[in-house]
Amino acid sequence: MKPPTPDSVARDLAHFVHPTQFVELRALHVGGRGRTFAGWFDGEHLHDMARHALALARQAAGVYFTPNPVSPILAAKRLNRVLDVHKGFALTHDSDVVERRYLVIDLDPARLHFDPVTDAYLPTQDVPTTARELAFALRVARGFIRPFLADLGFPDPVTMLSGNGVHLAYRIDSLPGGKVGSAIDPAAKLLALLHDRYSCAGVTVDANTYNPCRMLKVPGTTVRRGEPTRSRPQRNSIGSCRSSPASPRRVCACPSTRAVRSWPR
């Protein structure tokens, strides 16, 4: 596989960000634990955003962006540039998102790590996934969750390998009823249903990704969690984009709370 370039990363980002949209770029644990870099970019500067993301990824544990558009007033604080985040500097919160366009479904593979103290394999999330663990999560996403949501009228999602898991990003156009970003949010009800229906010993469907400011890993950036080994390498996030950039055509309305309750489990 070819190494990521600013051009290739910008093309993947364009599937989420249209020219007039503002999004946050955030890098965590840059050069050491607790150090964060962040800034906001508009859709006309995705190449600059990609260049910064790849540079930060050399030292960061992970580099993320907000697929949902944020307020231009917030973005104006640090537009099209990235700097160190000092204490008290406000980053993007749910109230700063002007529209929720994407619902993110996160599948996290189970990992078993040998503990020499107990002489047993114990579950952990602090190590990279193996190829087999990642493949199982992808199988659940493609073979079960995507067909289930397709039958309910959802469009094809953007499928991403997040480095240690799988993300399905669904383009949505409205969220009737409930309070956005709360437990009574219709998206929260949907994610709870998917969690109950498809979480198993090998993978967990995160039921808490309904908040509007939820971030995705920037495609092409390396995810550094735990010490890498031959069977558990640190991988790049990979975006498998199927729709046209920032397409408004393949969207659906997120079902109402009543509709979610009526679905079979």
Tab-separated table of C-alpha atoms in Angstrom:
chain	number	residue	atom	x	y	z
A	1	MET	CA	0.000	0.000	0.000
A	2	LYS	CA	1.289	3.444	-0.943
A	3	PRO	CA	2.095	5.781	1.947
A	4	PRO	CA	-0.484	8.530	2.485
A	5	THR	CA	0.130	11.940	0.971
A	6	PRO	CA	-1.566	15.293	1.592
A	7	ASP	CA	-3.392	14.825	-1.723
A	8	SER	CA	-4.747	11.375	-0.834
A	9	VAL	CA	-5.749	12.421	2.681
A	10	ALA	CA	-7.460	15.564	1.354
A	11	ARG	CA	-9.464	13.434	-1.095
A	12	ASP	CA	-10.716	11.244	1.751
A	13	LEU	CA	-11.578	14.277	3.867
A	14	ALA	CA	-13.561	15.730	0.963
A	15	HIS	CA	-16.112	12.943	1.413
A	16	PHE	CA	-17.085	14.625	4.669
A	17	VAL	CA	-16.227	18.303	4.281
A	18	HIS	CA	-17.775	20.568	1.671
A	19	PRO	CA	-16.103	23.866	0.664
A	20	THR	CA	-18.115	26.114	3.007
A	21	GLN	CA	-17.897	23.831	6.039
A	22	PHE	CA	-15.684	24.284	9.111
A	23	VAL	CA	-14.235	21.321	11.018
A	24	GLU	CA	-11.803	20.856	13.868
A	25	LEU	CA	-8.505	18.992	13.579
A	26	ARG	CA	-7.192	17.631	16.885
A	27	ALA	CA	-4.055	15.636	17.740
A	28	LEU	CA	-3.767	13.934	21.128
A	29	HIS	CA	-0.669	13.141	23.197
A	30	VAL	CA	1.728	14.846	20.791
A	31	GLY	CA	5.291	14.043	21.790
A	32	GLY	CA	4.109	12.913	25.204
A	33	ARG	CA	1.035	12.213	27.268
A	34	GLY	CA	-1.425	15.065	27.750
A	35	ARG	CA	-0.177	17.440	25.056
A	36	THR	CA	-2.854	18.431	22.522
A	37	PHE	CA	-2.665	20.363	19.272
A	38	ALA	CA	-5.807	21.679	17.577
A	39	GLY	CA	-7.177	24.099	15.010
A	40	TRP	CA	-10.084	24.580	12.615
A	41	PHE	CA	-10.136	24.384	8.829
A	42	ASP	CA	-12.612	25.252	6.115
A	43	GLY	CA	-13.348	23.050	3.125
A	44	GLU	CA	-11.211	25.214	0.851
A	45	HIS	CA	-8.063	24.285	2.807
A	46	LEU	CA	-8.292	20.507	3.063
A	47	HIS	CA	-4.811	20.098	1.602
A	48	ASP	CA	-3.382	22.256	4.402
A	49	MET	CA	-5.424	20.297	6.929
A	50	ALA	CA	-4.095	17.009	5.530
A	51	ARG	CA	-0.515	18.288	5.611
A	52	HIS	CA	-0.830	19.275	9.275
A	53	ALA	CA	-2.502	15.949	10.134
A	54	LEU	CA	0.285	13.886	8.593
A	55	ALA	CA	2.951	15.983	10.305
A	56	LEU	CA	1.289	15.657	13.714
A	57	ALA	CA	0.730	11.919	13.204
A	58	ARG	CA	4.487	11.348	13.410
A	59	GLN	CA	4.388	12.139	17.142
A	60	ALA	CA	0.720	11.910	18.176
A	61	ALA	CA	-1.165	8.949	19.619
A	62	GLY	CA	-4.031	9.808	17.261
A	63	VAL	CA	-5.202	12.589	14.935
A	64	TYR	CA	-8.933	13.281	14.632
A	65	PHE	CA	-11.446	15.552	12.907
A	66	THR	CA	-15.117	16.457	13.340
A	67	PRO	CA	-17.142	15.239	10.332
A	68	ASN	CA	-20.072	17.431	11.382
A	69	PRO	CA	-19.776	21.173	10.644
A	70	VAL	CA	-18.936	23.495	13.524
A	71	SER	CA	-19.714	27.135	14.111
A	72	PRO	CA	-17.646	29.572	12.036
A	73	ILE	CA	-17.446	31.809	15.123
A	74	LEU	CA	-15.600	29.064	16.995
A	75	ALA	CA	-13.414	28.266	13.983
A	76	ALA	CA	-12.370	31.903	13.640
A	77	LYS	CA	-10.319	31.593	16.841
A	78	ARG	CA	-7.693	29.532	15.034
A	79	LEU	CA	-8.614	29.191	11.368
A	80	ASN	CA	-6.556	27.065	8.953
A	81	ARG	CA	-3.723	26.580	11.426
A	82	VAL	CA	-2.839	24.253	14.289
A	83	LEU	CA	-1.219	25.235	17.589
A	84	ASP	CA	-0.612	23.821	21.042
A	85	VAL	CA	-3.710	23.853	23.248
A	86	HIS	CA	-3.138	25.671	26.524
A	87	LYS	CA	-5.164	25.116	29.670
A	88	GLY	CA	-8.626	26.648	29.422
A	89	PHE	CA	-8.653	26.881	25.610
A	90	ALA	CA	-12.130	25.819	24.418
A	91	LEU	CA	-12.315	23.100	21.785
A	92	THR	CA	-15.415	21.887	19.941
A	93	HIS	CA	-18.390	20.829	22.063
A	94	ASP	CA	-21.824	19.535	21.064
A	95	SER	CA	-23.278	23.043	21.264
A	96	ASP	CA	-20.733	24.236	18.661
A	97	VAL	CA	-21.981	21.809	15.977
A	98	VAL	CA	-24.372	23.623	13.652
A	99	GLU	CA	-25.771	20.493	11.995
A	100	ARG	CA	-25.399	16.768	12.536
A	101	ARG	CA	-24.798	15.251	9.115
A	102	TYR	CA	-23.123	11.995	10.125
A	103	LEU	CA	-23.983	9.248	12.535
A	104	VAL	CA	-20.896	7.227	13.475
A	105	ILE	CA	-21.114	3.542	14.367
A	106	ASP	CA	-17.923	2.334	16.062
A	107	LEU	CA	-17.065	-1.368	16.252
A	108	ASP	CA	-14.279	-2.126	18.712
A	109	PRO	CA	-12.701	-5.604	18.503
A	110	ALA	CA	-12.037	-7.535	21.686
A	111	ARG	CA	-8.358	-8.075	22.493
A	112	LEU	CA	-6.804	-10.707	24.709
A	113	HIS	CA	-3.391	-9.902	26.159
A	114	PHE	CA	-1.190	-12.341	28.069
A	115	ASP	CA	-0.626	-11.284	31.678
A	116	PRO	CA	2.505	-12.917	33.127
A	117	VAL	CA	1.363	-12.130	36.681
A	118	THR	CA	-1.796	-14.226	36.444
A	119	ASP	CA	-0.413	-16.499	33.711
A	120	ALA	CA	-3.622	-15.990	31.749
A	121	TYR	CA	-5.033	-14.111	28.774
A	122	LEU	CA	-7.059	-11.111	29.931
A	123	PRO	CA	-9.237	-8.671	27.946
A	124	THR	CA	-7.653	-5.267	27.314
A	125	GLN	CA	-8.053	-2.253	25.054
A	126	ASP	CA	-4.495	-0.997	25.587
A	127	VAL	CA	-2.863	-2.956	22.753
A	128	PRO	CA	-3.260	-2.833	18.959
A	129	THR	CA	-5.580	-5.364	17.345
A	130	THR	CA	-4.439	-8.425	15.438
A	131	ALA	CA	-5.411	-8.861	11.793
A	132	ARG	CA	-7.880	-11.583	12.806
A	133	GLU	CA	-9.557	-9.413	15.449
A	134	LEU	CA	-9.890	-6.533	13.003
A	135	ALA	CA	-11.224	-8.824	10.262
A	136	PHE	CA	-13.933	-10.131	12.582
A	137	ALA	CA	-15.130	-6.597	13.366
A	138	LEU	CA	-15.197	-5.797	9.648
A	139	ARG	CA	-17.212	-8.953	9.014
A	140	VAL	CA	-19.812	-7.916	11.597
A	141	ALA	CA	-19.987	-4.417	10.081
A	142	ARG	CA	-20.353	-5.587	6.485
A	143	GLY	CA	-22.276	-8.788	6.992
A	144	PHE	CA	-24.746	-7.780	9.691
A	145	ILE	CA	-24.992	-4.087	10.570
A	146	ARG	CA	-24.888	-2.677	7.032
A	147	PRO	CA	-27.584	-5.077	5.700
A	148	PHE	CA	-29.749	-4.472	8.764
A	149	LEU	CA	-29.631	-0.687	8.355
A	150	ALA	CA	-30.012	-0.957	4.570
A	151	ASP	CA	-33.307	-2.782	5.110
A	152	LEU	CA	-34.411	0.166	7.239
A	153	GLY	CA	-33.657	2.628	4.433
A	154	PHE	CA	-30.200	3.818	5.395
A	155	PRO	CA	-27.782	4.640	2.529
A	156	ASP	CA	-24.383	3.048	2.027
A	157	PRO	CA	-22.032	4.380	4.703
A	158	VAL	CA	-18.450	5.506	4.458
A	159	THR	CA	-16.573	2.490	5.846
A	160	MET	CA	-13.342	3.255	7.650
A	161	LEU	CA	-10.695	1.137	9.333
A	162	SER	CA	-9.824	3.278	12.341
A	163	GLY	CA	-6.511	1.541	12.997
A	164	ASN	CA	-7.826	-0.726	15.732
A	165	GLY	CA	-11.489	-0.970	14.780
A	166	VAL	CA	-14.162	-0.213	12.188
A	167	HIS	CA	-16.231	2.933	11.695
A	168	LEU	CA	-19.426	3.192	9.657
A	169	ALA	CA	-20.286	6.846	8.990
A	170	TYR	CA	-23.884	7.290	7.812
A	171	ARG	CA	-25.037	10.474	6.120
A	172	ILE	CA	-28.262	11.613	7.747
A	173	ASP	CA	-30.417	14.650	7.110
A	174	SER	CA	-32.548	15.018	10.235
A	175	LEU	CA	-33.103	13.680	13.718
A	176	PRO	CA	-36.766	14.049	14.707
A	177	GLY	CA	-37.805	13.994	18.348
A	178	GLY	CA	-35.682	13.814	21.459
A	179	LYS	CA	-32.810	16.016	22.473
A	180	VAL	CA	-29.731	15.816	20.249
A	181	GLY	CA	-26.725	14.465	22.107
A	182	SER	CA	-28.722	13.122	25.046
A	183	ALA	CA	-29.899	9.672	26.117
A	184	ILE	CA	-33.350	10.376	24.593
A	185	ASP	CA	-31.781	11.279	21.241
A	186	PRO	CA	-33.188	8.968	18.513
A	187	ALA	CA	-29.615	8.266	17.425
A	188	ALA	CA	-28.819	7.096	20.962
A	189	LYS	CA	-31.791	4.706	20.816
A	190	LEU	CA	-30.565	3.343	17.488
A	191	LEU	CA	-27.023	2.803	18.757
A	192	ALA	CA	-28.342	1.077	21.884
A	193	LEU	CA	-30.309	-1.265	19.648
A	194	LEU	CA	-27.230	-2.060	17.538
A	195	HIS	CA	-25.185	-2.603	20.692
A	196	ASP	CA	-27.714	-5.055	22.114
A	197	ARG	CA	-28.179	-6.838	18.811
A	198	TYR	CA	-24.616	-7.195	17.497
A	199	SER	CA	-22.135	-6.871	20.386
A	200	CYS	CA	-20.623	-10.245	21.203
A	201	ALA	CA	-17.482	-11.844	22.616
A	202	GLY	CA	-15.412	-10.715	19.620
A	203	VAL	CA	-16.591	-7.140	19.104
A	204	THR	CA	-18.452	-4.337	20.884
A	205	VAL	CA	-20.696	-1.819	19.144
A	206	ASP	CA	-20.190	1.475	20.976
A	207	ALA	CA	-23.541	2.838	22.141
A	208	ASN	CA	-22.140	6.298	22.977
A	209	THR	CA	-21.155	7.751	19.587
A	210	TYR	CA	-24.363	9.762	19.160
A	211	ASN	CA	-22.915	13.089	20.320
A	212	PRO	CA	-22.762	15.669	17.490
A	213	CYS	CA	-19.097	16.581	18.106
A	214	ARG	CA	-17.980	12.949	17.780
A	215	MET	CA	-14.620	12.786	16.003
A	216	LEU	CA	-13.196	10.377	13.430
A	217	LYS	CA	-9.567	9.503	12.905
A	218	VAL	CA	-8.047	11.298	9.939
A	219	PRO	CA	-7.583	8.739	7.113
A	220	GLY	CA	-3.933	7.929	6.503
A	221	THR	CA	-2.730	8.799	10.008
A	222	THR	CA	-1.149	6.244	12.333
A	223	VAL	CA	-2.926	5.168	15.498
A	224	ARG	CA	-0.498	4.537	18.361
A	225	ARG	CA	-2.071	2.600	21.202
A	226	GLY	CA	0.111	0.323	23.266
A	227	GLU	CA	3.392	-1.274	22.301
A	228	PRO	CA	3.399	-2.746	18.779
A	229	THR	CA	4.412	-6.345	18.157
A	230	ARG	CA	4.671	-8.445	15.046
A	231	SER	CA	1.111	-9.733	15.450
A	232	ARG	CA	-0.216	-6.434	16.818
A	233	PRO	CA	1.235	-3.648	14.656
A	234	GLN	CA	0.293	0.005	14.817
A	235	ARG	CA	-1.801	0.711	11.718
A	236	ASN	CA	-2.939	3.682	9.696
A	237	SER	CA	-6.557	4.721	9.638
A	238	ILE	CA	-7.985	3.857	6.215
A	239	GLY	CA	-11.049	5.399	4.601
A	240	SER	CA	-12.985	3.339	2.060
A	241	CYS	CA	-15.137	6.035	0.514
A	242	ARG	CA	-17.874	4.983	-1.894
A	243	SER	CA	-19.984	8.093	-2.395
A	244	SER	CA	-19.119	11.345	-4.122
A	245	PRO	CA	-17.405	14.049	-2.026
A	246	ALA	CA	-19.703	15.633	0.566
A	247	SER	CA	-22.676	14.262	-1.393
A	248	PRO	CA	-26.060	15.475	-0.118
A	249	ARG	CA	-27.939	12.956	-2.251
A	250	ARG	CA	-27.374	9.731	-0.340
A	251	VAL	CA	-28.970	10.729	2.942
A	252	CYS	CA	-31.766	9.462	5.130
A	253	ALA	CA	-33.778	10.665	8.073
A	254	CYS	CA	-32.795	9.051	11.334
A	255	PRO	CA	-35.876	7.147	12.540
A	256	SER	CA	-37.991	8.554	15.326
A	257	THR	CA	-37.734	7.232	18.858
A	258	ARG	CA	-41.061	5.425	18.488
A	259	ALA	CA	-39.851	3.720	15.296
A	260	VAL	CA	-36.643	2.574	16.979
A	261	ARG	CA	-38.589	1.066	19.877
A	262	SER	CA	-40.724	-0.915	17.457
A	263	TRP	CA	-37.823	-2.622	15.686
A	264	PRO	CA	-37.313	-6.311	16.417
A	265	ARG	CA	-34.311	-7.174	18.567
